Amino acid sequence: MSMDAPSVIRTKRDRGELTDAQIDWVIDAYTRGEVADEQMSALAMAILLNGMNLREISRWTDAMIRSGVRMDFSALGVPTSDKHSTGGVGDKITLPLAPLVAACGAAVPQLSGRGLGHTGGTLDKLESIPGWRALLSNDEMMTVLRDAGAVICAAGDGLAPADKKLYALRDVTGTVEAIPLIASSIMSKKIAEGTGALVLDVKVGSGAFMKNLADAQELARTMVGLGTNAGVNTVALLTDMSTPLGLTAGNALEVRESVEVLAGGGPADVVELTIALAREMLAAAGVQGKDPADALRDGSAMDHWRRMITAQGGDVDAPLPVAREQHVITASASGVLTQLDAYAVGVCAWRLGAGRARKEDPVQAGAGVEMHAKPGDTVTAGQPLLTLHTDTPERYDYAIEALTGGIGISPAGTAFTPNPIVLDRIA
Ligand code: URA
């Protein structure tokens, strides 16, 4: 059957359903360059405005998977389990989580990305460890996975190339925020990666893509449906992103905090979420090994971390980079800290140099924000609230501007209950 891009665009523009044949054709033709960027932009906008039903989203996801290679870890002989976060501020959970789950008996093949905008990227964080390499061949990936039980590396170009092209286009055409496109983008990569079980951490709040619970629930339900239909045992936790996770946002700063968690310490919210996700990953993979809380206490998770980082060229004992300049922001009043907004802190860290504006920009390993109090804590006027780290102090004014309206201190005695970390679970 012959197809053409204008008729596919018109179908969705006029609120019609795309046929399986239309979807297969448009994804394949776009990947090969036969459908032009301006035509795919129009279609993405029509999808953003008019949506897609579950059949269309499933077929779209499948077509993106078929645009590239599918990985297979069955030769390992160990159940595999992976986690994907929709992205947040201070979200370093992958770092302690992957070796922790490996220490409890499941293998973790984690293909991660770099940060863009106010949320950080796992690969940028790990690259602050001297010598660590994100780019591995498939054979190297398998060797690290076999020896350390977990591997965190960059996705190769062969994995869902249609998504790579489409995501870059959506980024510049105001079409990122469409639930069918987000769900199919994430799930095409995760299904192509070949994991047996998948736990989704869908962030909700100012620092997340999804600002409210209802949207996050719809995204989670869509992704769980796609995973389950593809034979991947998929569960989603909806978790709070109204304030940053932990006490750091920035690359080397977050590695340091992750190592504290692996050593049995670290901030309570990071420990709680790491353990909750680890238990879900093990249950989804059908592994009844060690309890994750014990693996943090007895040093076995740390042991897997050291093996995983060393196998990728990282020097686990080398000092982490420290930014050249620090600037302390103090509390403007005494009382209860009732707001430390995730988006404000994320943008501040990004402007300090922790993140990038364009894909090809470098990041500063030492830059970021260190927090000395969290919502619910009592603070005294003049006490340090945040330390801003950067190699480029000329950025301070611009970075501090991002905090405007993002910090709230209420009179002492004000009742304040922080949001729970886990808001919902969808299976
Ligand atoms: N992450 C992805 O991989 N794709 C999206 O569309 C959004 C977040």
mmCIF file of C-alpha atoms in Angstrom, residues 50-220:
data_model
loop_
_atom_site.group_PDB
_atom_site.id
_atom_site.type_symbol
_atom_site.label_atom_id
_atom_site.label_comp_id
_atom_site.label_asym_id
_atom_site.label_seq_id
_atom_site.Cartn_x
_atom_site.Cartn_y
_atom_site.Cartn_z
ATOM 1 C CA ASN A 50 -5.378 14.845 19.911
ATOM 2 C CA GLY A 51 -3.715 11.907 21.704
ATOM 3 C CA MET A 52 -3.422 8.238 20.742
ATOM 4 C CA ASN A 53 -5.280 5.209 22.109
ATOM 5 C CA LEU A 54 -3.463 2.265 23.702
ATOM 6 C CA ARG A 55 -3.384 0.256 20.438
ATOM 7 C CA GLU A 56 -1.776 3.179 18.608
ATOM 8 C CA ILE A 57 0.754 3.794 21.419
ATOM 9 C CA SER A 58 1.635 0.076 21.514
ATOM 10 C CA ARG A 59 2.173 -0.071 17.751
ATOM 11 C CA TRP A 60 4.171 3.200 17.802
ATOM 12 C CA THR A 61 6.414 1.773 20.554
ATOM 13 C CA ASP A 62 6.849 -1.482 18.670
ATOM 14 C CA ALA A 63 7.750 0.337 15.454
ATOM 15 C CA MET A 64 10.417 2.350 17.306
ATOM 16 C CA ILE A 65 11.842 -0.867 18.813
ATOM 17 C CA ARG A 66 11.958 -2.434 15.307
ATOM 18 C CA SER A 67 13.876 0.618 14.010
ATOM 19 C CA GLY A 68 17.005 -0.769 15.744
ATOM 20 C CA VAL A 69 18.570 -3.696 17.559
ATOM 21 C CA ARG A 70 17.189 -5.635 20.528
ATOM 22 C CA MET A 71 19.572 -6.733 23.249
ATOM 23 C CA ASP A 72 19.369 -10.139 24.927
ATOM 24 C CA PHE A 73 20.789 -11.045 28.321
ATOM 25 C CA SER A 74 19.373 -14.564 28.511
ATOM 26 C CA ALA A 75 22.918 -16.016 28.223
ATOM 27 C CA LEU A 76 23.652 -14.611 31.697
ATOM 28 C CA GLY A 77 21.406 -17.192 33.336
ATOM 29 C CA VAL A 78 20.394 -14.682 36.036
ATOM 30 C CA PRO A 79 17.099 -12.732 36.181
ATOM 31 C CA THR A 80 17.551 -9.133 35.000
ATOM 32 C CA SER A 81 15.822 -6.107 36.474
ATOM 33 C CA ASP A 82 16.119 -2.432 35.570
ATOM 34 C CA LYS A 83 14.785 0.881 36.824
ATOM 35 C CA HIS A 84 13.912 4.013 34.875
ATOM 36 C CA SER A 85 13.259 7.405 36.435
ATOM 37 C CA THR A 86 11.370 10.060 34.504
ATOM 38 C CA GLY A 87 13.917 12.547 35.897
ATOM 39 C CA GLY A 88 14.206 14.824 38.867
ATOM 40 C CA VAL A 89 16.503 17.115 40.860
ATOM 41 C CA GLY A 90 19.091 15.379 43.061
ATOM 42 C CA ASP A 91 17.902 12.037 41.664
ATOM 43 C CA LYS A 92 21.058 10.002 42.148
ATOM 44 C CA ILE A 93 19.150 6.828 43.047
ATOM 45 C CA THR A 94 20.503 4.727 40.131
ATOM 46 C CA LEU A 95 24.026 4.988 41.575
ATOM 47 C CA PRO A 96 23.423 3.135 44.870
ATOM 48 C CA LEU A 97 20.457 1.145 43.497
ATOM 49 C CA ALA A 98 22.171 -0.808 40.677
ATOM 50 C CA PRO A 99 24.944 -2.331 42.856
ATOM 51 C CA LEU A 100 22.465 -2.843 45.716
ATOM 52 C CA VAL A 101 20.114 -4.942 43.572
ATOM 53 C CA ALA A 102 23.115 -6.851 42.184
ATOM 54 C CA ALA A 103 24.195 -7.622 45.760
ATOM 55 C CA CYS A 104 20.725 -9.081 46.393
ATOM 56 C CA GLY A 105 20.814 -11.500 43.443
ATOM 57 C CA ALA A 106 19.396 -9.875 40.268
ATOM 58 C CA ALA A 107 21.511 -8.581 37.366
ATOM 59 C CA VAL A 108 21.047 -4.891 36.469
ATOM 60 C CA PRO A 109 21.715 -3.823 32.843
ATOM 61 C CA GLN A 110 21.193 -0.070 33.129
ATOM 62 C CA LEU A 111 21.395 2.017 29.962
ATOM 63 C CA SER A 112 21.381 5.653 31.062
ATOM 64 C CA GLY A 113 21.439 9.110 29.559
ATOM 65 C CA ARG A 114 23.008 12.495 30.043
ATOM 66 C CA GLY A 115 21.223 15.448 31.597
ATOM 67 C CA LEU A 116 19.479 18.102 29.563
ATOM 68 C CA GLY A 117 17.803 21.068 31.215
ATOM 69 C CA HIS A 118 17.319 21.250 34.978
ATOM 70 C CA THR A 119 17.457 17.481 35.679
ATOM 71 C CA GLY A 120 20.820 15.766 35.965
ATOM 72 C CA GLY A 121 21.952 12.721 33.991
ATOM 73 C CA THR A 122 23.350 9.531 35.522
ATOM 74 C CA LEU A 123 26.257 9.367 33.036
ATOM 75 C CA ASP A 124 27.321 12.952 33.814
ATOM 76 C CA LYS A 125 27.384 12.087 37.513
ATOM 77 C CA LEU A 126 29.465 8.927 37.065
ATOM 78 C CA GLU A 127 31.864 10.698 34.686
ATOM 79 C CA SER A 128 33.005 12.829 37.630
ATOM 80 C CA ILE A 129 34.784 9.682 38.928
ATOM 81 C CA PRO A 130 38.340 9.849 37.501
ATOM 82 C CA GLY A 131 38.813 7.342 34.661
ATOM 83 C CA TRP A 132 35.197 6.071 34.481
ATOM 84 C CA ARG A 133 33.953 5.288 30.945
ATOM 85 C CA ALA A 134 30.296 5.462 29.846
ATOM 86 C CA LEU A 135 30.832 4.031 26.364
ATOM 87 C CA LEU A 136 31.124 0.234 26.318
ATOM 88 C CA SER A 137 30.874 -2.288 23.496
ATOM 89 C CA ASN A 138 28.186 -4.961 23.876
ATOM 90 C CA ASP A 139 30.876 -7.492 24.860
ATOM 91 C CA GLU A 140 32.308 -5.155 27.494
ATOM 92 C CA MET A 141 28.813 -4.516 28.844
ATOM 93 C CA MET A 142 28.212 -8.265 29.194
ATOM 94 C CA THR A 143 31.581 -8.763 30.936
ATOM 95 C CA VAL A 144 30.908 -6.011 33.512
ATOM 96 C CA LEU A 145 27.416 -7.392 34.095
ATOM 97 C CA ARG A 146 28.764 -10.907 34.618
ATOM 98 C CA ASP A 147 31.595 -9.817 36.937
ATOM 99 C CA ALA A 148 29.940 -7.033 38.954
ATOM 100 C CA GLY A 149 26.256 -7.966 38.647
ATOM 101 C CA ALA A 150 25.409 -4.464 37.428
ATOM 102 C CA VAL A 151 26.486 -2.156 34.627
ATOM 103 C CA ILE A 152 25.577 1.471 33.995
ATOM 104 C CA CYS A 153 26.522 2.711 30.525
ATOM 105 C CA ALA A 154 25.410 4.772 27.519
ATOM 106 C CA ALA A 155 22.867 3.300 25.111
ATOM 107 C CA GLY A 156 24.494 2.504 21.753
ATOM 108 C CA ASP A 157 23.315 4.207 18.546
ATOM 109 C CA GLY A 158 21.628 0.996 17.399
ATOM 110 C CA LEU A 159 18.998 1.025 20.174
ATOM 111 C CA ALA A 160 15.676 2.564 19.046
ATOM 112 C CA PRO A 161 17.266 5.045 16.566
ATOM 113 C CA ALA A 162 13.776 6.307 15.627
ATOM 114 C CA ASP A 163 13.351 7.540 19.205
ATOM 115 C CA LYS A 164 16.755 9.218 19.231
ATOM 116 C CA LYS A 165 15.781 11.251 16.155
ATOM 117 C CA LEU A 166 12.228 11.947 17.296
ATOM 118 C CA TYR A 167 13.210 12.952 20.851
ATOM 119 C CA ALA A 168 15.687 15.542 19.522
ATOM 120 C CA LEU A 169 12.937 16.902 17.246
ATOM 121 C CA ARG A 170 10.352 17.032 20.064
ATOM 122 C CA ASP A 171 12.836 18.910 22.219
ATOM 123 C CA VAL A 172 12.884 21.836 19.766
ATOM 124 C CA THR A 173 9.221 21.785 18.660
ATOM 125 C CA GLY A 174 7.373 22.012 21.999
ATOM 126 C CA THR A 175 6.131 18.419 21.736
ATOM 127 C CA VAL A 176 7.971 16.716 24.604
ATOM 128 C CA GLU A 177 4.993 16.878 26.990
ATOM 129 C CA ALA A 178 2.674 14.416 25.208
ATOM 130 C CA ILE A 179 1.945 11.333 27.336
ATOM 131 C CA PRO A 180 1.763 8.916 24.328
ATOM 132 C CA LEU A 181 5.111 10.217 23.046
ATOM 133 C CA ILE A 182 6.844 10.173 26.457
ATOM 134 C CA ALA A 183 5.535 6.667 27.243
ATOM 135 C CA SER A 184 6.531 5.210 23.857
ATOM 136 C CA SER A 185 9.933 6.957 23.947
ATOM 137 C CA ILE A 186 10.885 5.562 27.357
ATOM 138 C CA MET A 187 9.395 2.107 26.854
ATOM 139 C CA SER A 188 10.838 1.535 23.362
ATOM 140 C CA LYS A 189 14.351 1.926 24.806
ATOM 141 C CA LYS A 190 13.648 -0.179 27.886
ATOM 142 C CA ILE A 191 11.998 -3.020 25.948
ATOM 143 C CA ALA A 192 14.769 -2.983 23.300
ATOM 144 C CA GLU A 193 17.322 -3.153 26.115
ATOM 145 C CA GLY A 194 16.051 -6.656 26.881
ATOM 146 C CA THR A 195 15.461 -6.476 30.627
ATOM 147 C CA GLY A 196 13.138 -9.103 32.095
ATOM 148 C CA ALA A 197 11.663 -6.820 34.767
ATOM 149 C CA LEU A 198 11.322 -3.046 34.960
ATOM 150 C CA VAL A 199 10.474 -0.641 37.771
ATOM 151 C CA LEU A 200 9.462 2.857 36.723
ATOM 152 C CA ASP A 201 10.050 5.769 39.081
ATOM 153 C CA VAL A 202 7.534 8.342 37.840
ATOM 154 C CA LYS A 203 8.348 11.669 39.469
ATOM 155 C CA VAL A 204 5.580 14.091 40.452
ATOM 156 C CA GLY A 205 6.000 17.745 41.371
ATOM 157 C CA SER A 206 7.657 21.023 40.397
ATOM 158 C CA GLY A 207 11.009 19.399 39.534
ATOM 159 C CA ALA A 208 9.421 16.705 37.326
ATOM 160 C CA PHE A 209 7.887 16.476 33.832
ATOM 161 C CA MET A 210 4.577 15.604 35.468
ATOM 162 C CA LYS A 211 3.514 18.411 37.780
ATOM 163 C CA ASN A 212 0.392 16.715 39.177
ATOM 164 C CA LEU A 213 -0.564 13.244 40.388
ATOM 165 C CA ALA A 214 -3.356 12.644 37.834
ATOM 166 C CA ASP A 215 -0.991 13.179 34.828
ATOM 167 C CA ALA A 216 1.689 11.049 36.457
ATOM 168 C CA GLN A 217 -0.834 8.256 37.062
ATOM 169 C CA GLU A 218 -1.899 8.336 33.407
ATOM 170 C CA LEU A 219 1.738 8.196 32.235
ATOM 171 C CA ALA A 220 2.502 5.361 34.676
#
